[in-house]
PDB file of C-alpha atoms in Angstrom:
ATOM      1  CA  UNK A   1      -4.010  -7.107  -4.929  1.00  0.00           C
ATOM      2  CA  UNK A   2      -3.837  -8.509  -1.463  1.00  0.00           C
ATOM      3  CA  UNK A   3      -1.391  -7.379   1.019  1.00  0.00           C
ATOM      4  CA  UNK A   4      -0.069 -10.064   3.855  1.00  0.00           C
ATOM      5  CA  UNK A   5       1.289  -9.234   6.894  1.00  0.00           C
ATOM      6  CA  UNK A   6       3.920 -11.494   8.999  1.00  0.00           C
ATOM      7  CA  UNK A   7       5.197 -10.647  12.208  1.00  0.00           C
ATOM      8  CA  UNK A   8       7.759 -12.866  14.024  1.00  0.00           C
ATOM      9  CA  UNK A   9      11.551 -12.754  15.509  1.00  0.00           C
ATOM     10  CA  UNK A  10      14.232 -13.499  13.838  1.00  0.00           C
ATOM     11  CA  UNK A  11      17.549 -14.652  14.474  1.00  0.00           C
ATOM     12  CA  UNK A  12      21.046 -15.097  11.867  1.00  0.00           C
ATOM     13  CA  UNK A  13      23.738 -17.892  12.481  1.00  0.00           C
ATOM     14  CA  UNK A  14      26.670 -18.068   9.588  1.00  0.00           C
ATOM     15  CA  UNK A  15      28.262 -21.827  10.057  1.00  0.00           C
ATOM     16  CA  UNK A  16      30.690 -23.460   7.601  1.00  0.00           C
ATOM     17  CA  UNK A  17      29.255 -25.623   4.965  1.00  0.00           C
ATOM     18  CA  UNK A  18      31.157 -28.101   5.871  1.00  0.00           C
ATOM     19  CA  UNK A  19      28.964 -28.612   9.154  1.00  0.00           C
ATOM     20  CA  UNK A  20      26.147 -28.762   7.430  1.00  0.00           C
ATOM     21  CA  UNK A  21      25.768 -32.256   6.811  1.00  0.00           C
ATOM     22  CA  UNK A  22      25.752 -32.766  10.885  1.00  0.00           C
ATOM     23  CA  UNK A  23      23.552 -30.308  11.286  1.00  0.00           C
ATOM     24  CA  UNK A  24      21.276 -30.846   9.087  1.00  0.00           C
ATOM     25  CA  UNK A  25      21.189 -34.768  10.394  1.00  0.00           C
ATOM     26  CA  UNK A  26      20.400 -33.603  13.895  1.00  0.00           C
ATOM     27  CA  UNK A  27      17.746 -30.944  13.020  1.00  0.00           C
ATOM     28  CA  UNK A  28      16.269 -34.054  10.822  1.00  0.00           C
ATOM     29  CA  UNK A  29      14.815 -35.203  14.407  1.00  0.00           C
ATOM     30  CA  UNK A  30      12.979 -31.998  14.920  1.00  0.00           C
ATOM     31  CA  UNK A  31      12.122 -30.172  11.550  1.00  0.00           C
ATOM     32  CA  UNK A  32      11.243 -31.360   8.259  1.00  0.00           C
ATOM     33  CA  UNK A  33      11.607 -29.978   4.777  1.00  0.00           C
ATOM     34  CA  UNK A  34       9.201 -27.015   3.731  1.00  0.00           C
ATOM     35  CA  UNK A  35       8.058 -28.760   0.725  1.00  0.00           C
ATOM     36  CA  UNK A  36       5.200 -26.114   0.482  1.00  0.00           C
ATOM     37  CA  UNK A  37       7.883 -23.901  -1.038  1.00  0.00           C
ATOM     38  CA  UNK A  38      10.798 -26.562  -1.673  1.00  0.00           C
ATOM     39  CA  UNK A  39      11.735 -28.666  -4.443  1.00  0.00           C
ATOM     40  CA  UNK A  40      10.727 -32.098  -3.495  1.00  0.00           C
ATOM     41  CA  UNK A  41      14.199 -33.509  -4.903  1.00  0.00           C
ATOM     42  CA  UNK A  42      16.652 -30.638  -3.879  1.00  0.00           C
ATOM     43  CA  UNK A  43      14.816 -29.856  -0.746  1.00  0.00           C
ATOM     44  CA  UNK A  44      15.218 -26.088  -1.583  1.00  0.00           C
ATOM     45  CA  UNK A  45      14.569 -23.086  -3.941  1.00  0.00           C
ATOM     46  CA  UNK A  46      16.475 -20.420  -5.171  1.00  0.00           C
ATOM     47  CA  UNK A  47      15.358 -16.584  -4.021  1.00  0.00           C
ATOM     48  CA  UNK A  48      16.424 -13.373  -6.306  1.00  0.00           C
ATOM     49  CA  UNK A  49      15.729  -9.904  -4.560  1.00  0.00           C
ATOM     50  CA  UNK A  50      16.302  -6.655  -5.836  1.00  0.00           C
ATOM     51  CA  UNK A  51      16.946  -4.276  -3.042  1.00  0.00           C
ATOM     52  CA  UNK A  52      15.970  -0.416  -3.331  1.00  0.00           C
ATOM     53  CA  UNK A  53      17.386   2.509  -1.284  1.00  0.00           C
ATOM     54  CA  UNK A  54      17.138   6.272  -1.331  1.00  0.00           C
ATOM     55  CA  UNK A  55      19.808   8.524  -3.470  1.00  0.00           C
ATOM     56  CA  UNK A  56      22.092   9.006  -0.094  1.00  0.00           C
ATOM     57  CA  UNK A  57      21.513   5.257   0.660  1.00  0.00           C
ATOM     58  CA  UNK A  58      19.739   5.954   3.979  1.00  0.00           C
ATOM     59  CA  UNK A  59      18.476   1.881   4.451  1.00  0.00           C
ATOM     60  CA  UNK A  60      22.000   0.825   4.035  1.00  0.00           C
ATOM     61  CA  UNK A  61      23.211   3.295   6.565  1.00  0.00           C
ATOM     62  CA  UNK A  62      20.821   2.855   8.783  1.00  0.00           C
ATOM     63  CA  UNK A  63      21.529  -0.808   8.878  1.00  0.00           C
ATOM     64  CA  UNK A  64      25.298  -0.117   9.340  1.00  0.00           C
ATOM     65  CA  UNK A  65      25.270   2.500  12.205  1.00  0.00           C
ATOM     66  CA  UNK A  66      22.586   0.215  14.275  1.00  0.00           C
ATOM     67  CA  UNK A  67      19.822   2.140  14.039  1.00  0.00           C
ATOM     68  CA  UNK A  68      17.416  -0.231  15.725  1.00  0.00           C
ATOM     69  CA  UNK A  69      13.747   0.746  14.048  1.00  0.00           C
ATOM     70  CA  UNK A  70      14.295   0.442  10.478  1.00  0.00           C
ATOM     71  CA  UNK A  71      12.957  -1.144   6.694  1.00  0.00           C
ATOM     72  CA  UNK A  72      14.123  -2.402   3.760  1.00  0.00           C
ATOM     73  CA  UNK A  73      12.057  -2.428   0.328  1.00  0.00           C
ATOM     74  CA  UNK A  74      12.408  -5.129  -2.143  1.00  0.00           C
ATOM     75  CA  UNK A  75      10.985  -6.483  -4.971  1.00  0.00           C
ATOM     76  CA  UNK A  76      11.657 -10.163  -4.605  1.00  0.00           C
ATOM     77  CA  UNK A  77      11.090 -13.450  -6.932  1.00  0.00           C
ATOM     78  CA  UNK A  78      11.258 -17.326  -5.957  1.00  0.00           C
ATOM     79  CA  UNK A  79      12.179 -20.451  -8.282  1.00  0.00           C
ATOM     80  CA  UNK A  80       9.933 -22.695  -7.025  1.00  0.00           C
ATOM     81  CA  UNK A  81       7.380 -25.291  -7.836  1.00  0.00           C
ATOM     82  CA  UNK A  82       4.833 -23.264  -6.159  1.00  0.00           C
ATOM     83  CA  UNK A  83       5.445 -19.590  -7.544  1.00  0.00           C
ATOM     84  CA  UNK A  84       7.354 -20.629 -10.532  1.00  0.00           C
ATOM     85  CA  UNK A  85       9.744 -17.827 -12.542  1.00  0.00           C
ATOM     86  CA  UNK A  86       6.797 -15.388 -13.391  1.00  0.00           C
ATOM     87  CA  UNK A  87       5.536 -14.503 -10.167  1.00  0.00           C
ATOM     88  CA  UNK A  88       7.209 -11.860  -7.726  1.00  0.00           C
ATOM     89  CA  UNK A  89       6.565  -9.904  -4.485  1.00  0.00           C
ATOM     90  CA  UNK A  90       6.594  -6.762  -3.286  1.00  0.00           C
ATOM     91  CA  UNK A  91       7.725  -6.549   0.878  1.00  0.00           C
ATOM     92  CA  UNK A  92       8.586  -4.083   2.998  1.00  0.00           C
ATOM     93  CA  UNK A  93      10.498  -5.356   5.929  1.00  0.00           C
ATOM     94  CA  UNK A  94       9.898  -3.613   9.019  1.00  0.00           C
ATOM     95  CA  UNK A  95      12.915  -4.343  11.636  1.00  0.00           C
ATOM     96  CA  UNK A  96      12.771  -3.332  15.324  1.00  0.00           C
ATOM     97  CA  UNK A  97      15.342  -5.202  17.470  1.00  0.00           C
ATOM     98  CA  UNK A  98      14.432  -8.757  16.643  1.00  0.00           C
ATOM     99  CA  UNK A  99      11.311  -8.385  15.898  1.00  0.00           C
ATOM    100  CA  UNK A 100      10.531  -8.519  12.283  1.00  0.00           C
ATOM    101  CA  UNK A 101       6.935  -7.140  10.790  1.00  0.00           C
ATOM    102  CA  UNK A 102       6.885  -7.678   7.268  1.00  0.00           C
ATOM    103  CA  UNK A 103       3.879  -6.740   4.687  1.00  0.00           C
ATOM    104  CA  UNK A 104       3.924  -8.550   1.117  1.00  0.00           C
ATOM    105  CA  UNK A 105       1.882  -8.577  -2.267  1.00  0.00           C
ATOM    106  CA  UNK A 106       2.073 -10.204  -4.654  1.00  0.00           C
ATOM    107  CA  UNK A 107       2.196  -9.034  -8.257  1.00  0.00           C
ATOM    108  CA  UNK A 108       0.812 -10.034 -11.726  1.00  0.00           C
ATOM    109  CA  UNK A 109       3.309 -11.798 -13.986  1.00  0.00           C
ATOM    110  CA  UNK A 110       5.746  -9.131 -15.879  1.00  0.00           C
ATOM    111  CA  UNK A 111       4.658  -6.089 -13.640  1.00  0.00           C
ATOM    112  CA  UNK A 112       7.321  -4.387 -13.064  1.00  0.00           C
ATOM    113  CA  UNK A 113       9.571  -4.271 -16.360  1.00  0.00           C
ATOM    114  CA  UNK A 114      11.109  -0.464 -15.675  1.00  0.00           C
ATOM    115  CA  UNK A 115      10.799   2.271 -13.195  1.00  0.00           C
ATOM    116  CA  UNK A 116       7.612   3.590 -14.047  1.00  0.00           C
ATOM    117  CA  UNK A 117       5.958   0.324 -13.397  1.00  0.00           C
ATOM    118  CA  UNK A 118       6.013   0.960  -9.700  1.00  0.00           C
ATOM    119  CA  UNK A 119       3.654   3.679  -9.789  1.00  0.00           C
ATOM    120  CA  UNK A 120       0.982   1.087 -10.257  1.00  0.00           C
ATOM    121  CA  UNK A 121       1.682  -1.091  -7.263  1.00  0.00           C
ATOM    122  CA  UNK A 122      -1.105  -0.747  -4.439  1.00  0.00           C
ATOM    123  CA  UNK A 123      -1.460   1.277  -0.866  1.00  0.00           C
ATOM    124  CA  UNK A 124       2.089   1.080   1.326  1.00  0.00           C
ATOM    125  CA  UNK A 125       4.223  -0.137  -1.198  1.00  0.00           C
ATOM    126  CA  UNK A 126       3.816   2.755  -3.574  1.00  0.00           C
ATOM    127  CA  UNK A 127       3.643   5.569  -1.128  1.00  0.00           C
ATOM    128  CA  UNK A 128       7.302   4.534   0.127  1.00  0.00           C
ATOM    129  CA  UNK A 129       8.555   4.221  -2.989  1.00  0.00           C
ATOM    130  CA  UNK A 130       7.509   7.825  -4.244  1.00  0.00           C
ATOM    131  CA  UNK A 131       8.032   9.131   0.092  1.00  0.00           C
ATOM    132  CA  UNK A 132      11.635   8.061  -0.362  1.00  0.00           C
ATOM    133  CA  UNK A 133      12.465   8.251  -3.775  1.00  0.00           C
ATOM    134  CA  UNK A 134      13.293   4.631  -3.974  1.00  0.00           C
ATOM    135  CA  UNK A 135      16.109   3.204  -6.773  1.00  0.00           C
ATOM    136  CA  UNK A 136      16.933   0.030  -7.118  1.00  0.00           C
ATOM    137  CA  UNK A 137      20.792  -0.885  -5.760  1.00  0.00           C
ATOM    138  CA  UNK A 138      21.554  -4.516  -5.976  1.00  0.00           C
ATOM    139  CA  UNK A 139      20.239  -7.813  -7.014  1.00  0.00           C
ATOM    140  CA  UNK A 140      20.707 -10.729  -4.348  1.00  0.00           C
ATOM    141  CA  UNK A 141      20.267 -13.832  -5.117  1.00  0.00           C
ATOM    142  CA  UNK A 142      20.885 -17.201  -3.144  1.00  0.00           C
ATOM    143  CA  UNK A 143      20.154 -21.008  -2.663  1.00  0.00           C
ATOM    144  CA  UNK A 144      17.298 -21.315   0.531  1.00  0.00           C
ATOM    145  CA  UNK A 145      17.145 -24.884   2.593  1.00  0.00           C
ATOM    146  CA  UNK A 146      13.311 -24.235   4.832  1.00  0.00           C
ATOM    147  CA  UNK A 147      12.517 -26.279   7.156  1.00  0.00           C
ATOM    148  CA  UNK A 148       9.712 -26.270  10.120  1.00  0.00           C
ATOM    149  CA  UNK A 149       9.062 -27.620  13.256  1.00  0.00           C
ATOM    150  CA  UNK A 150       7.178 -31.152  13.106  1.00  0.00           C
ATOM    151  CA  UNK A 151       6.021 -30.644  16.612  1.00  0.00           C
ATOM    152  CA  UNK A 152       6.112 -27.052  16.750  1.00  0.00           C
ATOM    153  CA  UNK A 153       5.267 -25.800  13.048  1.00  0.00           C
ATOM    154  CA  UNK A 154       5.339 -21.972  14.063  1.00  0.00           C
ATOM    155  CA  UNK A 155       9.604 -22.768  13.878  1.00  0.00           C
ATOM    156  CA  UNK A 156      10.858 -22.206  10.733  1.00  0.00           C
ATOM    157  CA  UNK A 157      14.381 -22.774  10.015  1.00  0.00           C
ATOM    158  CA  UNK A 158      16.360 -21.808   6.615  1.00  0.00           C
ATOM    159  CA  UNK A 159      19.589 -22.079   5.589  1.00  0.00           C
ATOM    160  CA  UNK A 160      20.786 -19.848   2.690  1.00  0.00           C
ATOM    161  CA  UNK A 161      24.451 -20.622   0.528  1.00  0.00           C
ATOM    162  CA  UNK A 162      25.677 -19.679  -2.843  1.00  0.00           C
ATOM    163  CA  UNK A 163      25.326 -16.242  -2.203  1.00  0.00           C
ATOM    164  CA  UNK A 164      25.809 -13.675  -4.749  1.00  0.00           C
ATOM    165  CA  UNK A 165      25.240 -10.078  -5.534  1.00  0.00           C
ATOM    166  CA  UNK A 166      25.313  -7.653  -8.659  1.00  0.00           C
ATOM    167  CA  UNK A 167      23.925  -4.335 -10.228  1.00  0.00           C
ATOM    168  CA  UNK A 168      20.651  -5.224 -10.724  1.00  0.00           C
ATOM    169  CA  UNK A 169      20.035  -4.979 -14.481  1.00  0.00           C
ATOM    170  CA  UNK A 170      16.395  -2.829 -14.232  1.00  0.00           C
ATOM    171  CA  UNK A 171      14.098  -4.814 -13.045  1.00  0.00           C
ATOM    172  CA  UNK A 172      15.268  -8.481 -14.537  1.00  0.00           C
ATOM    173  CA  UNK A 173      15.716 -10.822 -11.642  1.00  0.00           C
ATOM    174  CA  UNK A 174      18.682 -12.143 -13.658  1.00  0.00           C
ATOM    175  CA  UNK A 175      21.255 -15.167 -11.802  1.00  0.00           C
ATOM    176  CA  UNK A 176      24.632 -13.467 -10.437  1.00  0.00           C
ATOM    177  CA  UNK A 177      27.686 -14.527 -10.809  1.00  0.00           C
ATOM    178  CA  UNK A 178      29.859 -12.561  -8.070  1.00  0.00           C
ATOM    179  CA  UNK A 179      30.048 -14.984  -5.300  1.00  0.00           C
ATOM    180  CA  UNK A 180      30.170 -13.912  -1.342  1.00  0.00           C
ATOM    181  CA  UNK A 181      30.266 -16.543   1.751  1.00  0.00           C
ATOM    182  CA  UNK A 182      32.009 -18.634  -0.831  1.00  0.00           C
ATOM    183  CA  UNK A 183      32.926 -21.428   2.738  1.00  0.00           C
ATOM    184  CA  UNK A 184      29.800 -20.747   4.414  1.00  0.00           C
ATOM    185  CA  UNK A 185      25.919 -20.373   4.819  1.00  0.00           C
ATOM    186  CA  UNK A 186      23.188 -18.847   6.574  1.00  0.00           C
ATOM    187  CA  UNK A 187      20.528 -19.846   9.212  1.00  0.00           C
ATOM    188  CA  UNK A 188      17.692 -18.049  10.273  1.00  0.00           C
ATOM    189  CA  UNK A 189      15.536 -18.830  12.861  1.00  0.00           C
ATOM    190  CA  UNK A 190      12.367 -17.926  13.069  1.00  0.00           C
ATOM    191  CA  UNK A 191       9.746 -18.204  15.572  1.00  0.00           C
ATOM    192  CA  UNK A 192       6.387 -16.311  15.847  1.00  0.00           C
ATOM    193  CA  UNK A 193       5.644 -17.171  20.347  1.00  0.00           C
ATOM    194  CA  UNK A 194       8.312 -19.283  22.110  1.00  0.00           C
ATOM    195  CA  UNK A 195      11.186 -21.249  21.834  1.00  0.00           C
ATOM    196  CA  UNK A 196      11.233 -25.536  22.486  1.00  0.00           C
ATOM    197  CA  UNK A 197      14.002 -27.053  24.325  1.00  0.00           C
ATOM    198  CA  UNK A 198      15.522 -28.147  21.086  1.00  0.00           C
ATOM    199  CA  UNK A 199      15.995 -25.230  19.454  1.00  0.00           C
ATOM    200  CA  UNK A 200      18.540 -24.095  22.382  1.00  0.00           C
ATOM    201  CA  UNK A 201      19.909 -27.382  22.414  1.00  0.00           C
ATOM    202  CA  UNK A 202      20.422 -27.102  18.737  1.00  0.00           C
ATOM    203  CA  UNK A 203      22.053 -23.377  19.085  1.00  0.00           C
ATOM    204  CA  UNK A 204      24.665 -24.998  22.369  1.00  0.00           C
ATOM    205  CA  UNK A 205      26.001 -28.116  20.732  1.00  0.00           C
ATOM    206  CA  UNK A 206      26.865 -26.073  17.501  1.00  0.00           C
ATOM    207  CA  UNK A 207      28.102 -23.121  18.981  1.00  0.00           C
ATOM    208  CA  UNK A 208      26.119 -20.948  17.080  1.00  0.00           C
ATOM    209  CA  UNK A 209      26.651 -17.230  17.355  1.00  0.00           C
ATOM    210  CA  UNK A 210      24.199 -14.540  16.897  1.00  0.00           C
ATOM    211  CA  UNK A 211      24.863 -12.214  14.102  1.00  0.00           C
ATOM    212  CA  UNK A 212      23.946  -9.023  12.434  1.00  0.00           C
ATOM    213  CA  UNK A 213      24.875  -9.718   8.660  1.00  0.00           C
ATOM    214  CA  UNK A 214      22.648  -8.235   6.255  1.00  0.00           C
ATOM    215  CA  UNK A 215      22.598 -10.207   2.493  1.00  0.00           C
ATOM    216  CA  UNK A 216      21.821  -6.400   1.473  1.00  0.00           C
ATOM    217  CA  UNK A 217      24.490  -4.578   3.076  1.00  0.00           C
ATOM    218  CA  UNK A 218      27.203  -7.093   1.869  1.00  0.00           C
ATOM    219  CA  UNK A 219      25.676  -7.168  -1.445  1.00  0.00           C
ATOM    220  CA  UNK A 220      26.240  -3.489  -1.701  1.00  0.00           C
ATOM    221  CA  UNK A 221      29.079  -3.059  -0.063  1.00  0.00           C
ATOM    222  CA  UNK A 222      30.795  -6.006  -2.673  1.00  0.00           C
ATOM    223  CA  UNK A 223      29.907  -4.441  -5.911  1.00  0.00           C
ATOM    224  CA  UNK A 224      30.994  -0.904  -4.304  1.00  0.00           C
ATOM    225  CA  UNK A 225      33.828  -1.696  -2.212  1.00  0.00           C
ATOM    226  CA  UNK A 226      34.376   1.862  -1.194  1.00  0.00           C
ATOM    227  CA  UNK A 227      31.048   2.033   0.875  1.00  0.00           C
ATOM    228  CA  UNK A 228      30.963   3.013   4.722  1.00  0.00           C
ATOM    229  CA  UNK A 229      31.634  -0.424   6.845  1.00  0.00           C
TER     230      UNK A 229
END
C-alpha cells in the first residue's frame, strides 16, 4: 500500500449559508469546481470520517487547550465518482500552527470491518494506533464544495455544510442524522507557497474571520455534551 504525503497551510472561515450564493459568484472569477473529486452535476461530494482518540481522549484535549504541535487519526471515506462507496483512507493529520502535514493510504475495499482489522494496516498508521491505543469516538460526516485556483491551481478552496456527527457504529461509515452548523458552512483555504491578491481580496470584502473550529471536537463534544469546552 502506498503512503502520500501533503504538506500545506490551512486556514477555517464559518459564513452563513445564506452568503453563499454571493460568494460563491465572486470566487466563480478565480476558482473553478474540483471536478477531479466532484460530482459534475452537484459540484460536490459527501466525506464520512471516523475519528479515533486515546482512552483519556488526549487528541481532543489537546485540540481544546491549544496545544500547538498535534494529530488526529482517522479512517476516512468519500462518495464520489472517483473513489466511489468502497474505497477509504487511512490519514494521520499532523498540525503545527497552520501548517498542516498530512500522510494518507489508501485501503482495499472492506478492510477494516472491526477492531482487529487495523492491525493489518501498513508502517505509521499501525504503529500509532497500537503507540496510543487508538478507539474510535465519532463518525463525521458532511457535504464538501472544492474548488481550485484557475490561475493559481496550488489554491484549493472547500466549503463544507450539512454537518453531522454520531457514535460511530464500528467501523460502518454509516450517514448521520444529528445535525450541527444547521445556518452555516465551512471554508478552508488551502495553499501549499503564497497567497494571490484575490484571495485577500476575497477574505476583506466578506469579512471573513479566522477560526479554530474543529468538525472533530464539535462532533464529540455534541454526542457527549458534558465534555471539557
Amino acid at each position: 500500500m502506498l503512503t502520500t504525503q501533503i504538506k500545506r497551510f490551512e486556514y477555517k472561515y464559518i459564513v452563513n449559508k445564506k452568503d453563499l450564493p454571493k460568494i460563491l459568484f465572486f470566487l466563480s472569477r478565480f476558482a473553478k469546481p474540483d471536478l477531479s473529486y466532484a460530482d459534475p452535476i452537484t459540484k460536490s461530494y459527501v466525506v464520512h470520517s471516523i475519528y479515533f482518540d486515546t482512552p483519556t481522549l488526549k487528541y481532543y484535549f489537546e485540540k481544546i487547550y491549544g496545544i500547538m504541535k498535534r494529530k488526529k487519526f482517522r479512517l476516512r471515506q468519500y462518495h464520489t465518482k472517483t473513489h466511489g462507496k468502497s474505497n477509504i483512507f487511512a490519514e494521520i493529520k499532523y498540525k503545527h500552527g497552520a501548517v498542516i502535514t498530512k500522510e494518507r493510504i489508501q485501503l482495499e475495499a472492506n478492510t477494516i470491518k472491526q477492531q482487529s482489522d487495523m492491525y493489518s494496516i501498513d508502517n505509521a498508521f499501525r504503529h500509532l494506533y497500537i503507540q496510543d491505543t487508538l478507539r474510535p469516538t465519532t463518525l463525521i460526516s458532511y457535504t464538501r464544495q472544492p474548488l481550485i485556483g484557475i490561475q493559481h491551481p496550488h489554491i484549493r478552496i472547500t466549503i463544507d455544510r450539512d454537518l453531522q456527527s454520531c457514535i460511530p457504529n464500528d467501523f460502518t461509515f454509516t450517514q448521520t442524522n444529528s445535525t450541527l452548523l444547521t445556518d452555516q458552512a465551512i471554508i478552508e483555504l488551502k495553499y501549499h507557497t503564497y497567497l494571490p491578491t484575490w484571495v485577500n481580496m476575497f477574505i476583506k470584502i466578506f469579512s471573513l474571520q479566522q477560526t479554530s473550529y474543529s468538525k472533530y471536537c464539535a462532533g464529540l463534544q455534541h454526542i457527549r455534551p458534558t465534555l471539557t469546552k
